[in-house]
Short mmCIF file of C-alpha atoms in Angstrom, two decimals:
data_model
loop_
_atom_site.label_atom_id
_atom_site.label_comp_id
_atom_site.label_asym_id
_atom_site.label_seq_id
_atom_site.Cartn_x
_atom_site.Cartn_y
_atom_site.Cartn_z
CA MET Q 394 31.38 81.14 57.45
CA ASP Q 395 27.67 80.05 57.84
CA GLU Q 396 26.61 76.72 56.36
CA ASN Q 397 24.43 78.56 53.55
CA THR Q 398 27.43 80.77 52.19
CA TYR Q 399 29.82 77.46 52.11
CA GLN Q 400 27.38 75.62 50.33
CA ALA Q 401 26.67 78.52 47.95
CA TYR Q 402 30.67 78.40 47.10
CA GLU Q 403 30.65 74.41 46.79
CA GLU Q 404 28.06 74.57 44.21
CA GLU Q 405 29.77 77.63 42.16
CA ILE Q 406 33.01 75.48 42.34
CA GLN Q 407 31.40 72.37 41.09
CA ALA Q 408 30.00 74.34 37.98
CA LEU Q 409 33.45 75.69 37.21
CA GLU Q 410 34.78 72.31 37.38
CA GLU Q 411 32.26 70.78 35.10
CA GLU Q 412 32.94 73.84 33.14
CA ILE Q 413 36.55 72.67 32.82
CA ARG Q 414 35.54 69.04 32.08
CA LEU Q 415 33.70 69.96 29.08
CA LEU Q 416 36.41 72.32 27.71
CA THR Q 417 38.92 69.76 28.07
CA GLU Q 418 36.53 67.02 26.18
CA LYS Q 419 36.29 69.54 23.42
CA TYR Q 420 40.36 70.18 23.29
CA GLU Q 421 41.01 66.50 23.16
CA GLU Q 422 38.91 66.29 19.96
CA MET Q 423 40.55 68.72 18.04
CA ARG Q 424 44.13 68.52 19.80
CA GLN Q 425 45.33 66.06 17.05
CA GLU Q 426 44.63 68.59 14.22
CA SER Q 427 46.92 71.37 15.69
CA THR Q 428 50.29 72.56 14.55
CA SER Q 429 50.48 75.87 15.88
CA TYR Q 430 51.82 75.06 19.62
CA SER Q 431 54.57 72.68 20.73
CA ASP Q 432 53.96 69.43 22.56
CA GLU Q 433 55.41 70.97 25.76
CA GLU Q 434 52.98 73.86 25.43
CA ILE Q 435 49.63 71.45 25.13
CA LEU Q 436 51.06 69.54 27.80
CA GLN Q 437 51.71 72.40 30.02
CA SER Q 438 47.86 73.35 29.38
CA ILE Q 439 46.51 69.97 30.21
CA LYS Q 440 48.53 69.52 33.56
CA SER Q 441 46.84 73.21 34.32
CA PHE Q 442 43.70 71.62 33.94
CA GLN Q 443 44.45 68.75 35.91
CA ARG Q 444 45.27 70.78 38.50
CA GLU Q 445 42.00 72.60 38.54
CA THR Q 446 40.38 69.57 38.52
CA GLN Q 447 42.22 67.43 41.31
CA GLY Q 448 40.85 69.58 44.18
CA GLU Q 449 42.82 72.70 44.38
CA THR Q 450 39.35 74.98 44.51
CA LYS Q 451 38.34 72.83 47.52
CA GLY Q 452 40.11 75.34 49.81
CA HIS Q 453 38.97 78.39 48.29
CA GLU Q 454 36.30 80.06 50.36
CA SER Q 455 36.66 83.72 49.26
CA PRO Q 456 35.47 85.49 46.17
CA SER Q 457 38.64 86.71 45.38
CA ASP Q 458 39.73 83.28 44.99
CA LEU Q 459 36.66 82.21 42.66
CA THR Q 460 37.33 85.48 40.52
CA ALA Q 461 41.03 84.27 40.41
CA GLN Q 462 40.04 80.89 38.91
CA LEU Q 463 37.65 82.23 36.57
CA GLU Q 464 40.45 84.57 35.18
CA SER Q 465 42.63 81.39 34.97
CA LEU Q 466 39.64 79.50 33.26
CA GLU Q 467 39.11 82.48 30.67
CA THR Q 468 42.87 82.28 29.90
CA ASP Q 469 42.79 78.55 29.19
CA LEU Q 470 39.83 79.25 27.05
CA SER Q 471 41.31 81.72 25.07
CA PHE Q 472 44.74 79.48 24.64
CA PHE Q 473 42.29 76.94 23.06
CA MET Q 474 40.44 79.41 20.56
CA THR Q 475 43.78 80.38 19.48
CA LEU Q 476 44.79 76.66 19.18
CA THR Q 477 42.00 75.53 17.14
CA GLY Q 478 40.34 78.45 15.32
CA PHE Q 479 37.10 77.44 17.33
CA GLU Q 480 34.82 79.88 19.47
CA PHE Q 481 31.82 78.40 20.97
CA THR Q 482 29.25 81.07 21.44
CA SER Q 483 26.49 79.10 22.92
CA TYR Q 484 26.11 75.69 24.76
CA SER Q 485 23.27 73.77 26.30
CA LYS Q 486 22.67 69.96 27.29
CA LYS Q 487 19.69 68.26 28.60
CA THR Q 488 19.33 64.88 30.02
CA VAL Q 489 17.11 62.44 28.17
CA GLU Q 490 17.40 59.17 29.76
CA LYS Q 491 19.69 57.98 32.71
CA THR Q 492 19.54 54.49 34.13
CA LYS Q 493 22.33 52.67 35.91
CA ASN Q 494 23.87 51.72 32.51
CA ARG Q 495 22.94 54.01 30.11
CA THR Q 496 22.64 57.54 29.92
CA VAL Q 497 21.43 59.50 26.97
CA GLN Q 498 21.95 63.41 26.62
CA LYS Q 499 20.86 66.03 24.09
CA TYR Q 500 23.46 68.62 23.08
CA ARG Q 501 23.17 71.81 21.27
CA LEU Q 502 26.35 73.97 20.40
CA ALA Q 503 26.62 77.29 18.28
CA GLY Q 504 30.00 78.88 17.43
CA LYS Q 505 32.53 79.95 14.66
CA CYS Q 506 35.65 78.35 13.26
CA HIS Q 507 37.50 81.41 11.82
CA SER Q 508 34.90 83.28 9.94
CA LEU Q 509 32.59 80.27 9.42
CA SER Q 510 29.54 80.08 11.39
CA PHE Q 511 27.81 76.95 12.17
CA GLN Q 512 25.18 75.33 14.62
CA LEU Q 513 25.18 71.49 15.92
CA GLU Q 514 22.53 69.32 17.52
CA PHE Q 515 23.11 65.57 18.50
CA GLN Q 516 22.14 63.29 20.82
CA LEU Q 517 24.89 61.05 22.83
CA THR Q 518 24.29 57.66 24.29
CA GLU Q 519 26.52 56.71 26.88
CA MET Q 520 26.30 53.06 27.81
CA GLN Q 521 28.76 51.20 30.46
CA ASN Q 522 29.43 47.57 30.36
CA ASN Q 523 31.63 46.57 33.36
CA GLU Q 524 34.24 49.41 33.68
CA LYS Q 525 33.91 49.93 29.59
CA VAL Q 526 32.26 52.70 28.62
CA SER Q 527 30.93 53.19 25.15
CA ALA Q 528 29.64 56.46 23.51
CA VAL Q 529 27.11 56.62 20.23
CA VAL Q 530 26.34 60.14 18.55
CA SER Q 531 23.17 60.07 16.79
CA ASP Q 532 20.32 62.61 15.24
CA LEU Q 533 23.08 64.75 14.17
CA SER Q 534 22.36 67.94 12.97
CA ILE Q 535 24.35 70.68 11.57
CA ILE Q 536 23.72 73.99 10.10
CA MET Q 537 26.24 76.18 8.32
CA GLU Q 538 25.95 79.63 6.71
CA SER Q 539 28.17 78.69 3.96
CA ARG Q 540 25.89 75.36 3.02
CA GLU Q 541 24.85 77.00 -0.27
CA ASP Q 542 28.12 76.13 -1.53
CA SER Q 543 27.39 72.45 -3.26
CA ASP Q 544 30.59 71.15 -1.71
CA VAL Q 545 29.93 71.98 1.85
CA SER Q 546 26.41 70.63 1.23
CA LYS Q 547 27.49 67.15 0.39
CA PHE Q 548 29.81 67.34 3.31
CA VAL Q 549 27.49 68.16 5.61
CA SER Q 550 24.98 65.62 4.64
CA SER Q 551 27.52 62.92 4.51
CA THR Q 552 28.75 63.88 8.30
CA GLU Q 553 24.98 64.11 9.41
CA GLU Q 554 24.55 60.66 7.91
CA HIS Q 555 27.59 58.97 9.68
CA GLY Q 556 27.12 60.90 13.13
CA SER Q 557 30.82 61.94 12.94
CA LEU Q 558 31.80 64.69 15.33
CA LEU Q 559 35.10 64.23 15.14
CA THR Q 560 35.19 64.36 11.42
CA PHE Q 561 33.16 67.51 11.09
CA PHE Q 562 35.38 69.64 13.72
CA ARG Q 563 38.54 68.35 11.94
CA SER Q 564 37.17 69.28 8.49
CA ILE Q 565 35.87 72.52 9.32
CA SER Q 566 38.89 73.31 10.92
CA THR Q 567 41.01 72.99 7.71
CA TYR Q 568 38.68 74.21 5.50
CA ALA Q 569 38.17 77.31 7.19
CA GLU Q 570 41.66 78.22 7.63
CA TRP Q 571 41.97 78.13 3.70
CA TYR Q 572 38.70 80.04 3.58
CA GLU Q 573 40.37 82.80 6.00
CA HIS Q 574 44.11 82.40 4.15
CA ARG Q 575 42.28 83.28 1.10
CA ARG Q 576 40.53 86.33 2.16
CA ARG Q 577 43.59 87.48 3.89
CA THR Q 578 45.52 87.08 0.48
CA PHE Q 579 42.69 88.90 -1.18
CA LEU Q 580 42.85 91.93 0.99
CA HIS Q 581 46.68 92.13 1.30
CA PHE Q 582 47.12 92.34 -2.73
CA LYS Q 583 44.01 94.76 -2.70
CA ALA Q 584 45.64 97.03 -0.30
CA LYS Q 585 49.08 96.76 -1.89
CA TYR Q 586 48.06 97.13 -5.40
CA PRO Q 587 44.68 99.20 -5.87
CA ASP Q 588 45.20 100.53 -9.31
CA ILE Q 589 45.63 96.79 -10.66
CA VAL Q 590 43.70 94.57 -8.14
CA THR Q 591 39.81 94.62 -7.75
CA VAL Q 592 37.43 92.39 -5.90
CA PRO Q 593 34.29 92.35 -7.53
CA GLU Q 594 32.46 89.95 -5.20
CA GLY Q 595 34.08 91.16 -2.12
CA LEU Q 596 36.64 89.46 -0.07
CA LEU Q 597 34.70 86.30 0.49
CA GLY Q 598 34.11 85.76 -3.20
CA ASP Q 599 36.15 83.31 -5.05
CA PHE Q 600 38.09 85.47 -7.78
CA ILE Q 601 39.89 88.65 -8.13
CA ILE Q 602 40.54 90.30 -11.41
CA LEU Q 603 43.87 92.19 -12.20
CA ARG Q 604 43.81 94.97 -14.71
CA SER Q 605 46.49 96.10 -16.81
CA PRO Q 606 47.11 99.81 -16.37
CA LYS Q 607 48.58 100.03 -19.79
CA VAL Q 608 46.76 97.99 -22.20
CA PRO Q 609 43.07 99.19 -21.63
CA GLY Q 610 40.75 96.11 -21.66
CA PHE Q 611 43.46 93.55 -20.55
CA GLU Q 612 42.35 92.01 -17.68
CA LEU Q 613 43.63 88.46 -15.62
CA MET Q 614 41.09 86.72 -13.58
CA ILE Q 615 42.42 84.53 -10.66
CA VAL Q 616 39.70 81.88 -9.61
CA TRP Q 617 40.52 80.37 -6.50
CA LYS Q 618 37.96 77.56 -5.37
CA ILE Q 619 38.01 75.54 -2.04
CA HIS Q 620 37.03 72.20 -2.75
CA LEU Q 621 35.88 70.15 0.23
CA ASP Q 622 34.63 66.46 -0.55
CA GLU Q 623 32.16 64.06 1.52
CA GLU Q 624 35.21 62.67 3.49
CA GLY Q 625 36.25 66.01 4.58
CA THR Q 626 39.47 66.45 2.51
CA THR Q 627 39.97 70.34 1.70
CA THR Q 628 41.72 71.04 -1.79
CA PRO Q 629 42.25 74.75 -2.82
CA VAL Q 630 42.30 74.80 -6.56
CA LEU Q 631 43.37 77.96 -8.48
CA ASP Q 632 43.21 79.07 -12.16
CA LEU Q 633 43.80 81.96 -14.38
CA LEU Q 634 41.42 83.10 -16.99
CA PRO Q 635 42.65 85.94 -19.39
CA LYS Q 636 40.43 88.45 -20.91
CA VAL Q 637 42.00 89.90 -23.72
CA PRO Q 638 41.05 92.81 -26.40
CA GLU Q 639 40.76 91.42 -29.83
CA GLN Q 640 43.59 93.44 -31.31
CA VAL Q 641 45.66 92.26 -28.88
CA LEU Q 642 44.53 88.76 -29.16
CA GLU Q 643 45.12 88.83 -32.82
CA GLN Q 644 48.65 90.19 -32.40
CA ARG Q 645 49.86 87.63 -29.72
CA MET Q 646 47.87 84.71 -29.82
CA THR Q 647 50.29 82.11 -28.86
CA SER Q 648 51.66 84.05 -25.86
CA VAL Q 649 47.94 84.84 -24.45
CA GLU Q 650 47.33 81.07 -24.57
CA ARG Q 651 50.39 80.52 -22.58
CA ILE Q 652 49.34 82.69 -19.37
CA PRO Q 653 47.17 80.18 -17.64
CA SER Q 654 49.43 77.13 -18.19
CA SER Q 655 52.54 79.47 -17.09
CA PHE Q 656 50.69 80.86 -13.66
CA ARG Q 657 49.74 76.91 -12.69
CA SER Q 658 53.52 76.33 -12.98
CA ALA Q 659 54.40 79.23 -11.02
CA LEU Q 660 51.88 78.18 -8.44
CA ARG Q 661 53.57 74.63 -8.20
CA LEU Q 662 57.20 76.24 -8.17
CA PHE Q 663 56.54 79.27 -5.86
CA GLY Q 664 53.31 78.99 -4.06
CA ILE Q 665 50.04 81.07 -4.60
CA GLU Q 666 51.29 84.38 -3.23
CA ALA Q 667 54.37 84.40 -5.02
CA ALA Q 668 52.56 83.44 -8.15
CA ILE Q 669 50.12 86.07 -7.98
CA GLU Q 670 52.74 88.79 -6.88
CA ASN Q 671 55.07 88.01 -9.72
CA LEU Q 672 51.85 87.75 -12.16
CA ILE Q 673 50.78 91.36 -10.99
CA LYS Q 674 54.41 92.74 -11.25
CA VAL Q 675 54.83 91.57 -15.02
CA LEU Q 676 51.38 93.02 -15.70
CA GLY Q 677 52.25 96.18 -14.19
CA SER Q 678 55.70 96.50 -16.07
#
């Protein structure tokens, strides 16, 4: 093999090792939030990365070996996407300053967590003092498609102010999981009970309507809000609002007034899906 070809392979291998390192760093930031995989599976994946970065690729000289390595990397990346819910669609890094003890780099990331898209831009300053390395995030800017939600807007502003990337990824992961869970739940009941359940604002809205097939004008609105506070804590809040024809209201005022409190009790006892399911069955009986 001539020297130029060998050099080209060496450069490609170095690029792959750098990509593996970056993916490992992203994984370490989000690892503690995972509950979908066992510790053994996570350790196996970490060991796989360690093997890649400890020189296994140094002896690869053929294109087929490099192709196999890329396929392995794609498999690991797919694992991390499933593990965390995050998918990164673009990434760039620019070195702004570099001295013996100080490195300043500017990062840009874009991606999504489940169905929520986001863009990040921040500056990372790494300083080395003897053998100790410290890193500080500054100039953090976050763009999210759901920022028109006042809760999300306040959380984003607070996170930008404190420059906390870990808080952002941890909190958005939980928020997006609830967001996706609500969407799937609405879709399930709409498909299962099309004559009773309607979704006026679509599956990404925050309420559904249950219409009685036997009492014209009798409706129940299930409101499902997902609150995200400035500290990043996600709280689902559900309530029920009845819409009752006047003649029914006059006859059964006491019974109608008890519907919201009964629904809240069912939520505590049976959970969201079972409470909605029971409500639909009662409405349709």
